[in-house]
Short mmCIF file of C-alpha atoms and ligand atoms in Angstrom, two decimals:
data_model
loop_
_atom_site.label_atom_id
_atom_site.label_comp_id
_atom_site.label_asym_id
_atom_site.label_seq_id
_atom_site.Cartn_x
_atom_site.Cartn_y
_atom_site.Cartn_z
CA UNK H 9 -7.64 4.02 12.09
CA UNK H 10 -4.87 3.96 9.53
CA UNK H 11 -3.26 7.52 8.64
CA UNK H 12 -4.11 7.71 4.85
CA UNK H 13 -0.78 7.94 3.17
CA UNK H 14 -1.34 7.39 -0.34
CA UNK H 15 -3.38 10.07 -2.24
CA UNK H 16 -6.85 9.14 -3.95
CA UNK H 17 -5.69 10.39 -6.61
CA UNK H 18 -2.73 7.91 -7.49
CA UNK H 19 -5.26 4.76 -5.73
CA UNK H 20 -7.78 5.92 -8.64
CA UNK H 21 -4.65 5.53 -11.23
CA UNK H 22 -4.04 2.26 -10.32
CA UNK H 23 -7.78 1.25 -10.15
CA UNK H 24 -8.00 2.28 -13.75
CA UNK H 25 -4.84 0.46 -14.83
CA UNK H 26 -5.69 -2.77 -13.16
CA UNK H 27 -9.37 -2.09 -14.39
CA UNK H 28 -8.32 -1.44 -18.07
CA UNK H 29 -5.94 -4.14 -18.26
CA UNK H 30 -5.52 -7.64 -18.41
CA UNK H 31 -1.44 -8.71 -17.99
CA UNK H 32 0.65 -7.50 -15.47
CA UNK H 33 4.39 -7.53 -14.69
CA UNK H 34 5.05 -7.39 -11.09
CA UNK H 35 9.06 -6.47 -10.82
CA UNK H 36 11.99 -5.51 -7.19
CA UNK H 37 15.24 -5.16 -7.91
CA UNK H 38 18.36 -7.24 -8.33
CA UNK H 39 19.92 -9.17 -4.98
CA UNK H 40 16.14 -9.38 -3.73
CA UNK H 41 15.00 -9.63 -0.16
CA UNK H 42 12.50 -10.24 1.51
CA UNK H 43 10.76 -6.65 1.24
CA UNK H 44 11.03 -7.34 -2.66
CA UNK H 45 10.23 -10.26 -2.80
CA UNK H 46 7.30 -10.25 -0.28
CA UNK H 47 6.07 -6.69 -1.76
CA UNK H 48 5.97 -8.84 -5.88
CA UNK H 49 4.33 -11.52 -4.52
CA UNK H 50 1.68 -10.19 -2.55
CA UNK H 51 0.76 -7.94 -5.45
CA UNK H 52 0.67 -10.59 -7.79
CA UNK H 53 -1.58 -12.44 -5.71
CA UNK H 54 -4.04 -9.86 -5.26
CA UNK H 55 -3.67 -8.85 -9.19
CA UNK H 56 -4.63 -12.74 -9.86
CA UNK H 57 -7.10 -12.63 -7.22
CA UNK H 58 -9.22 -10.24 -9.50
CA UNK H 59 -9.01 -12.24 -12.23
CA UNK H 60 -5.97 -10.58 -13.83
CA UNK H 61 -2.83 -12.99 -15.18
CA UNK H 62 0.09 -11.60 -13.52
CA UNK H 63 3.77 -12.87 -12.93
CA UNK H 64 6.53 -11.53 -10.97
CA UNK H 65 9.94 -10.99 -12.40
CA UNK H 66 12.74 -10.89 -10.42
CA UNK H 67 16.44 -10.01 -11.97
CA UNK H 68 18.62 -12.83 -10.11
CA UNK H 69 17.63 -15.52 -7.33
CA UNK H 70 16.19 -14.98 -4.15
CA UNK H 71 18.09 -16.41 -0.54
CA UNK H 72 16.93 -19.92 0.18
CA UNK H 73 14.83 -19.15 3.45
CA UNK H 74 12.57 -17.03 1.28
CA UNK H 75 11.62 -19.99 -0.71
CA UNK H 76 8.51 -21.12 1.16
CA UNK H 77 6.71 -18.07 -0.02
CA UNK H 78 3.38 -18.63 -1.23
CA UNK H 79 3.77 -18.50 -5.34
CA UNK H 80 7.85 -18.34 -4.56
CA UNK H 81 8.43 -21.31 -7.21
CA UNK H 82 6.19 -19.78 -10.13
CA UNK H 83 9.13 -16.26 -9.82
CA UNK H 84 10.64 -15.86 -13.50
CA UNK H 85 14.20 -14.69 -12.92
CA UNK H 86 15.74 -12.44 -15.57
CA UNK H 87 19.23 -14.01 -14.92
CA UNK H 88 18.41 -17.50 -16.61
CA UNK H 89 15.02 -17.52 -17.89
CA UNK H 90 15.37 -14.31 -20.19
CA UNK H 91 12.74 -14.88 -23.25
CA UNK H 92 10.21 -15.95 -21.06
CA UNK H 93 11.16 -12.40 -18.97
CA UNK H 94 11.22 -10.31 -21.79
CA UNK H 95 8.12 -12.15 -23.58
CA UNK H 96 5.84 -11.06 -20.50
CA UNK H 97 7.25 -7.66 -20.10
CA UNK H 98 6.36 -6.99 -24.19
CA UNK H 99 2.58 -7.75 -23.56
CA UNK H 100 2.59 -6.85 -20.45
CA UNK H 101 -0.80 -3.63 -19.84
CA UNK H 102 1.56 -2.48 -17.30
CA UNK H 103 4.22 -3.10 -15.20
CA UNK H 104 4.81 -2.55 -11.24
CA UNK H 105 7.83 -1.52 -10.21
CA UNK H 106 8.06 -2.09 -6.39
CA UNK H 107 11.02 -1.78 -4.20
CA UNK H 108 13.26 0.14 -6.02
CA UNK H 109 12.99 4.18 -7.03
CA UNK H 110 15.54 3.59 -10.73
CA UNK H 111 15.26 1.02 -13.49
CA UNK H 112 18.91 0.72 -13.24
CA UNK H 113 18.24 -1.53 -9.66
CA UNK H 114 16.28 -4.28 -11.93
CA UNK H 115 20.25 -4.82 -13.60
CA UNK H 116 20.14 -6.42 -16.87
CA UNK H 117 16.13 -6.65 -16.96
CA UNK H 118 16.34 -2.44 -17.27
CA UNK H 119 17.04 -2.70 -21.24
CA UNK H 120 13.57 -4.31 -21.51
CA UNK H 121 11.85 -1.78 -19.17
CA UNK H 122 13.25 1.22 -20.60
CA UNK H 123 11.95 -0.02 -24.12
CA UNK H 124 8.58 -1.20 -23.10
CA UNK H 125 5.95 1.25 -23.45
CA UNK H 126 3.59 -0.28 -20.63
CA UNK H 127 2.92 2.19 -18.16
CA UNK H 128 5.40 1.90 -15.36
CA UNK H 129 3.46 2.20 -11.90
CA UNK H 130 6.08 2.92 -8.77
CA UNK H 131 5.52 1.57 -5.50
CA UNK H 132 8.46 2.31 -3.46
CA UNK H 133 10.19 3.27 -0.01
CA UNK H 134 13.30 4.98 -1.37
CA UNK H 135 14.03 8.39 -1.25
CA UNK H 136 13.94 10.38 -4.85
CA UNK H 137 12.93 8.20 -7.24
CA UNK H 138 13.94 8.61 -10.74
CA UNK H 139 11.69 10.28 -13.42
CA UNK H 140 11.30 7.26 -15.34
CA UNK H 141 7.84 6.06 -13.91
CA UNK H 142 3.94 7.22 -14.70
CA UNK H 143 2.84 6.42 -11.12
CA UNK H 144 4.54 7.53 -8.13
CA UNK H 145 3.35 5.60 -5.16
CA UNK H 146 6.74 6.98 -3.60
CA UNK H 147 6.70 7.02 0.30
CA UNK H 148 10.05 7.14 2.24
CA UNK H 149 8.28 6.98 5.18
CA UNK H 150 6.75 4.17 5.26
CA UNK H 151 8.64 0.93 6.82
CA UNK H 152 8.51 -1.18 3.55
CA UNK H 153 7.24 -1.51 0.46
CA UNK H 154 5.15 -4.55 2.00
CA UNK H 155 3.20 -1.45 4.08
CA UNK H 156 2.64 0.19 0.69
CA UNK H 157 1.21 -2.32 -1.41
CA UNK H 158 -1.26 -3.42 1.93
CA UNK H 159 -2.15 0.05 1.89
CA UNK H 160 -2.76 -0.29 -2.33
CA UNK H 161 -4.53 -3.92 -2.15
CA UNK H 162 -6.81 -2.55 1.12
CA UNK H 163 -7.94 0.65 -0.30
CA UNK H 164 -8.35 -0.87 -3.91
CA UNK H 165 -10.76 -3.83 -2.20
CA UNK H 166 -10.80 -3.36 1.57
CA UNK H 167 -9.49 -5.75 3.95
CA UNK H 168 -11.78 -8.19 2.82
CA UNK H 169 -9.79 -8.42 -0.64
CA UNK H 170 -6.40 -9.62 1.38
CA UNK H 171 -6.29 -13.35 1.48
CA UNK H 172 -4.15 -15.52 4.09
CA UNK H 173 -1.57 -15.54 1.21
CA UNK H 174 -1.04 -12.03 0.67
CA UNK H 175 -0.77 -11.23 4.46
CA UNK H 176 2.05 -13.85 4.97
CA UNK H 177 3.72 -12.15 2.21
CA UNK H 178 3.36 -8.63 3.49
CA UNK H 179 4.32 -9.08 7.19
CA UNK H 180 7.69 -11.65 5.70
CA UNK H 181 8.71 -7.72 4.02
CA UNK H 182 7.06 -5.52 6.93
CA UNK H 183 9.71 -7.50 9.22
CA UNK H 184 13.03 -7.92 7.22
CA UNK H 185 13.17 -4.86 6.06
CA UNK H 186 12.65 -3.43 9.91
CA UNK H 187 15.09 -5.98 11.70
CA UNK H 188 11.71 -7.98 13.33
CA UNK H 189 10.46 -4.37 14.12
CA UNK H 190 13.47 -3.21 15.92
CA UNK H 191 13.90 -0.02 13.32
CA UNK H 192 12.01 1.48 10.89
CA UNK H 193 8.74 0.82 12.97
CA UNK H 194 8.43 3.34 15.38
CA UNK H 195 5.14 4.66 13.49
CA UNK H 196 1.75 2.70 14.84
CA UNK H 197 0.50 2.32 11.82
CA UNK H 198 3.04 -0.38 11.68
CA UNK H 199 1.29 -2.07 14.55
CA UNK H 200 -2.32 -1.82 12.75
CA UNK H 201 -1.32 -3.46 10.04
CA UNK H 202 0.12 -6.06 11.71
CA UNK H 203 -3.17 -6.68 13.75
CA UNK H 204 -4.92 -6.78 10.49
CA UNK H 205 -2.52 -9.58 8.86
CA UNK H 206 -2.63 -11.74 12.12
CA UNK H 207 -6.57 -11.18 11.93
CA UNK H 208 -5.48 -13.15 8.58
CA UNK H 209 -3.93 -16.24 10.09
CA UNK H 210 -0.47 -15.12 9.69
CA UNK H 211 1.64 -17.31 12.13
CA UNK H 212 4.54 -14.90 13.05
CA UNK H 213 6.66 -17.02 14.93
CA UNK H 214 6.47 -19.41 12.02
CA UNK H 215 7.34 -17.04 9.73
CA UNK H 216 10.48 -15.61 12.04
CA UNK H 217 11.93 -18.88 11.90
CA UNK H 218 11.47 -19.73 8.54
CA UNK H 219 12.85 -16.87 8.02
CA UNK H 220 15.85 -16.16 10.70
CA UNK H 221 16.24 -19.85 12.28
CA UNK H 222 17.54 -21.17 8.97
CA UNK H 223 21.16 -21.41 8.93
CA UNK H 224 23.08 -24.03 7.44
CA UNK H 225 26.37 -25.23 9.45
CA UNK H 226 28.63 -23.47 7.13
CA UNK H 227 26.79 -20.12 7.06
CA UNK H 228 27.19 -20.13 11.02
CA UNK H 229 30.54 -20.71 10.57
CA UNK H 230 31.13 -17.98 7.96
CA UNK H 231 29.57 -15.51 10.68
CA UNK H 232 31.91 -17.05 13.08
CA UNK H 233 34.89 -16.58 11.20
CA UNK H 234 33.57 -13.24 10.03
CA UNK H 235 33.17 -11.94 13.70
CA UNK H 236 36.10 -13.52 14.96
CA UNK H 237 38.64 -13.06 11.82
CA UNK H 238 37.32 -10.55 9.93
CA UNK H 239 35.66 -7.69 11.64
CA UNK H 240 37.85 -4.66 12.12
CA UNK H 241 36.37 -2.22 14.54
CA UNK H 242 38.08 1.96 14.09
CA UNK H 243 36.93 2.96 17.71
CA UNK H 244 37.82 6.50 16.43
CA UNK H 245 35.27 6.36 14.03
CA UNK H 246 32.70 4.71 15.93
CA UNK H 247 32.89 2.17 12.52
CA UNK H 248 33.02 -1.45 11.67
CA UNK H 249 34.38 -2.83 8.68
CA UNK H 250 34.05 -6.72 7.67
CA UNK H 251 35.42 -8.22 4.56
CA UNK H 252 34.96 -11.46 2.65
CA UNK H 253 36.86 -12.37 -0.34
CA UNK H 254 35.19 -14.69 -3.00
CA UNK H 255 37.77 -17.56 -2.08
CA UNK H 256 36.90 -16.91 1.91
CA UNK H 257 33.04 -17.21 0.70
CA UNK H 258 34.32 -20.16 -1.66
CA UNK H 259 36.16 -22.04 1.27
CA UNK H 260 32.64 -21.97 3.37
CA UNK H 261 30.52 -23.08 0.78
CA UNK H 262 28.84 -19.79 1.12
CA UNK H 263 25.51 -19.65 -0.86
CA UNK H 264 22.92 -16.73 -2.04
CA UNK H 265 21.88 -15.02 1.38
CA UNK H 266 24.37 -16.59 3.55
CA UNK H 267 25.43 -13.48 3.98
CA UNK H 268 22.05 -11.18 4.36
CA UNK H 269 22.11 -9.37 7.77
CA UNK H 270 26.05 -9.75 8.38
CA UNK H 271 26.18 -5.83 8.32
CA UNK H 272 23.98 -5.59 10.98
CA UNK H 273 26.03 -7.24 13.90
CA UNK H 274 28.82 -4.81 14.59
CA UNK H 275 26.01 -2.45 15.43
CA UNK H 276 25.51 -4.31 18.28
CA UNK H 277 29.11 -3.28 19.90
CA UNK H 278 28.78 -0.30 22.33
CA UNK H 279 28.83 2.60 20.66
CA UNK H 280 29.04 2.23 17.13
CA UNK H 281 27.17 4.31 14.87
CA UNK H 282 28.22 2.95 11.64
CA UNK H 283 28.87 -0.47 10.05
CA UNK H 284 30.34 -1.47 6.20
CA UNK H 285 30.69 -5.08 4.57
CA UNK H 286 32.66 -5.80 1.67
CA UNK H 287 31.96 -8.90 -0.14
CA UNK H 288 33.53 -10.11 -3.45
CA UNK H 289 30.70 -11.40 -5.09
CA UNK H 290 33.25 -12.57 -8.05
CA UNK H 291 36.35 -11.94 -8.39
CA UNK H 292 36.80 -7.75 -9.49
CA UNK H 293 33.38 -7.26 -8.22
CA UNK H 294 32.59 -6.12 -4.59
CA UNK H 295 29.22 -5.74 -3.67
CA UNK H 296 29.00 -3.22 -0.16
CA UNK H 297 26.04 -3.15 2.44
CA UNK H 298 25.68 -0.02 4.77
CA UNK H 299 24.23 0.11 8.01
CA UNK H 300 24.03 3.37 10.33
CA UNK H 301 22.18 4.76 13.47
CA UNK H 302 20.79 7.60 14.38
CA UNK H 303 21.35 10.51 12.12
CA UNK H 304 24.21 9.25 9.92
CA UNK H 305 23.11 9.29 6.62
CA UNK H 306 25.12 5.74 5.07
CA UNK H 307 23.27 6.44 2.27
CA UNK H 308 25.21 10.08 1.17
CA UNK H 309 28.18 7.56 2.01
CA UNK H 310 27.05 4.77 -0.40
CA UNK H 311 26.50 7.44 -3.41
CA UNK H 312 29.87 9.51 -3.12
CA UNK H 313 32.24 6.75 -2.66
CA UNK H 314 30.18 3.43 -3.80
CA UNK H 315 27.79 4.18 -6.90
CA UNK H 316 25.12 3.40 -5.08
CA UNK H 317 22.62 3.86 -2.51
CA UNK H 318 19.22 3.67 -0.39
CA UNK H 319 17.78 4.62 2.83
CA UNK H 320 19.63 7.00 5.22
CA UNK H 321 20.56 3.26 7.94
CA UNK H 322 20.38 0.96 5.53
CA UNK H 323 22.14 1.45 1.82
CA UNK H 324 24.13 -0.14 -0.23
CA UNK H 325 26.53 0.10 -3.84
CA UNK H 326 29.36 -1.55 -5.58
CA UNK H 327 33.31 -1.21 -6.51
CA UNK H 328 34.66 -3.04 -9.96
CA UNK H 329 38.45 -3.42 -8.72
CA UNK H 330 40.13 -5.25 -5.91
CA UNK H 331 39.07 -5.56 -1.90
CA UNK H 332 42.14 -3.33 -1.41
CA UNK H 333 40.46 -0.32 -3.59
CA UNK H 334 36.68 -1.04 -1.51
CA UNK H 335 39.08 -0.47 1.54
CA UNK H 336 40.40 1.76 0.47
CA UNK H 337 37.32 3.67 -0.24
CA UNK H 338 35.91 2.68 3.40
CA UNK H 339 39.18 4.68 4.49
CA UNK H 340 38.35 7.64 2.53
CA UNK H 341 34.64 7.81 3.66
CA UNK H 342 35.49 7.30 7.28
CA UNK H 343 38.47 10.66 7.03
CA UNK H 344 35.38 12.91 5.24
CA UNK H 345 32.69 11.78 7.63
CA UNK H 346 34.65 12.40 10.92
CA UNK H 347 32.95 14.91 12.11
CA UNK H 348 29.72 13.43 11.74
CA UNK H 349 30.55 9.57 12.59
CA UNK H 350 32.15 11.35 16.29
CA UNK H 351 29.85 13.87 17.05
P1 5GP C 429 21.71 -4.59 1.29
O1 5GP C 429 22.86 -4.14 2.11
O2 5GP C 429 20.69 -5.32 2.11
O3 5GP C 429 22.13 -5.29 0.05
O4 5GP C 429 21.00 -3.26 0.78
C1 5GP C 429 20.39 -2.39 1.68
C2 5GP C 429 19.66 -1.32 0.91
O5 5GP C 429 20.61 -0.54 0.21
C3 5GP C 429 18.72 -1.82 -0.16
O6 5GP C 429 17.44 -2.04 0.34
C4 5GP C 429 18.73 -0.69 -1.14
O7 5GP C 429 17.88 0.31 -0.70
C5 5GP C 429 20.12 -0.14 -1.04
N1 5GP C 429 21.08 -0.61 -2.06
C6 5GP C 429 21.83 -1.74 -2.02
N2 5GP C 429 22.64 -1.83 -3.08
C7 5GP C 429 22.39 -0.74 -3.84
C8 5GP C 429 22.93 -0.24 -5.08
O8 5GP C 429 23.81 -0.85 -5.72
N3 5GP C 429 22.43 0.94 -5.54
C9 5GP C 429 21.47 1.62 -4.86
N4 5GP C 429 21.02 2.77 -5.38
N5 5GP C 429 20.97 1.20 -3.69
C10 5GP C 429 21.41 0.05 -3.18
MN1 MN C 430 12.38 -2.36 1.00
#
């Protein structure tokens, strides 16, 4: 038996809004991944499943190997389809949040949220969300927001109500956002839900290498020349630190997720407890992903010295300036978290 994690109270909530309403805006937050874009699309499924119209909106493009998604090709994206965004949020009955715990993380689609007057419902993984929602379906520790909107769909309709669809959505999130289950997933709920989404037909070697056997040539040998060129490794820190400048990512033709799960590698070397990538999205904007074991909180890292954010392993936050002031940065955090990065 599943642990019951979300309260009956906020399951009735959403009963009545789905009930009471008729259009729905299913929204994750800018740079999606698979979590967000697994989590919208498996909720918009289910919401058109009971006869509801319901679109997701996403604020920029997903990464290629998401694309075979079921419903991936009907996602409106903020970034060049804006009337048609902004035209579903105004009559949209309500809007779903998922994936994200601020407005600010939807980017330039948080004008239109903060002046709609929907009813915002939250379904989200991140610690302290913001007090901008009506709904908080808020739980940190679950492994995804994939596991939270199974747990929604199943107790709104049962497992009967998830289709084949919806459970190859949910277990594409359930494993990015938990590196194929190797953190994140230590709780066995994980494990039930799993069961219940292969009882669905869900193919999960398939699915791992649509989703993880998909490089191109050139992003192989942007991770090559990242590991061998650009990885710096401060053994008295028990830190990594790779950088990419937009002409680097220009010269290997790099494209949207070429990049996704870069961070992650140093934390394979022997010892380290701590990982940062810098990468120039365009030029005078550097976009930094976080990774950390154990205790280290990356997160307290990426709001003091990067504006940012997210789980206490995985987080994430930007720099307007040069690489050399992101560096620069990584420096500073590294001499303040000493202590803790040694211990
Ligand atoms: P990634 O490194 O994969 O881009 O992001 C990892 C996690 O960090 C995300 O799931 C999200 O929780 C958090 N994150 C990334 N960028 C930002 C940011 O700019 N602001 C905040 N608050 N969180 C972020
Ligand atoms: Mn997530």
């Amino acid at each position: 038996m599943l642990e019951k994690i979300i309260s009956q109270e906020n399951v009735d909530a959403v009963k009545q809004i789905v009930g009471n309403g008729n259009r729905f805006v299913v929204l994750a937050h800018k740079n999606p991944d698979g979590d967000a874009v697994g989590s919208t699309l498996a909720l918009c499924h289910y919401l058109r499943s009971v006869g509801k119209e319901a679109v997701v909106v996403l604020p920029n493009a997903f990464p290629v190997f998401l694309s075979w998604m079921p419903a991936a090709d009907e996602v409106l994206f903020y970034e060049n389809d804006k009337e048609r965004c902004d035209a579903a949020i105004e009559v949209a009955d309500a809007l779903f949040c998922l994936d994200f715990n601020i407005l600010s993380r939807t980017g330039d689609v948080c004008h239109s949220l903060e002046s709609s007057s929907a009813k915002k419902v939250l379904i989200d993984h991140h610690p302290q969300p913001s007090e901008e929602f009506d709904v908080y379906i808020s739980h940190p520790e679950a492994c995804s927001t994939c596991e939270l909107v199974f747990r929604v769909i199943t107790a709104l309709g049962g497992v009967e109500a998830l289709t084949f669809e919806m459970a190859q959505c949910i277990y594409t999130g359930m494993m990015t956002d938990t590196g194929a289950f190797a953190y994140a997933s230590t709780r066995k709920d994980v494990y039930l839900i799993i069961a219940e989404l292969l009882g669905k037909g869900v193919d999960k070697d398939w699915i791992y290498r649509k989703v993880f056997y998909n490089f191109s040539v050139t992003r192989m040998r942007l991770w090559g020349y990242a590991m061998y060129d650009k990885l710096k490794v401060y053994n008295k820190y028990n830190a990594a630190l790779i950088t990419l400048s937009h002409s680097e990512l220009m010269r290997f033709y790099a494209s949207k997720g070429d990049t996704e799960g870069l961070v992650n590698q140093p934390l394979q070397i022997k010892g380290l407890r701590f990982s940062c990538f810098l990468r120039e999205e365009q030029p005078g904007k550097i976009n930094v992903s976080l990774r950390s074991v154990d205790d280290f909180p990356c997160n307290a890292v990426a709001a003091e010295f990067f504006n940012g954010g997210g789980h206490k392993n995985a987080s994430g936050g930007e720099v307007y300036g040069t690489m050399e002031m992101a560096v620069e940065r990584f420096r500073q955090a590294l001499q303040k978290y000493k202590a803790e990065l040694t211990e």
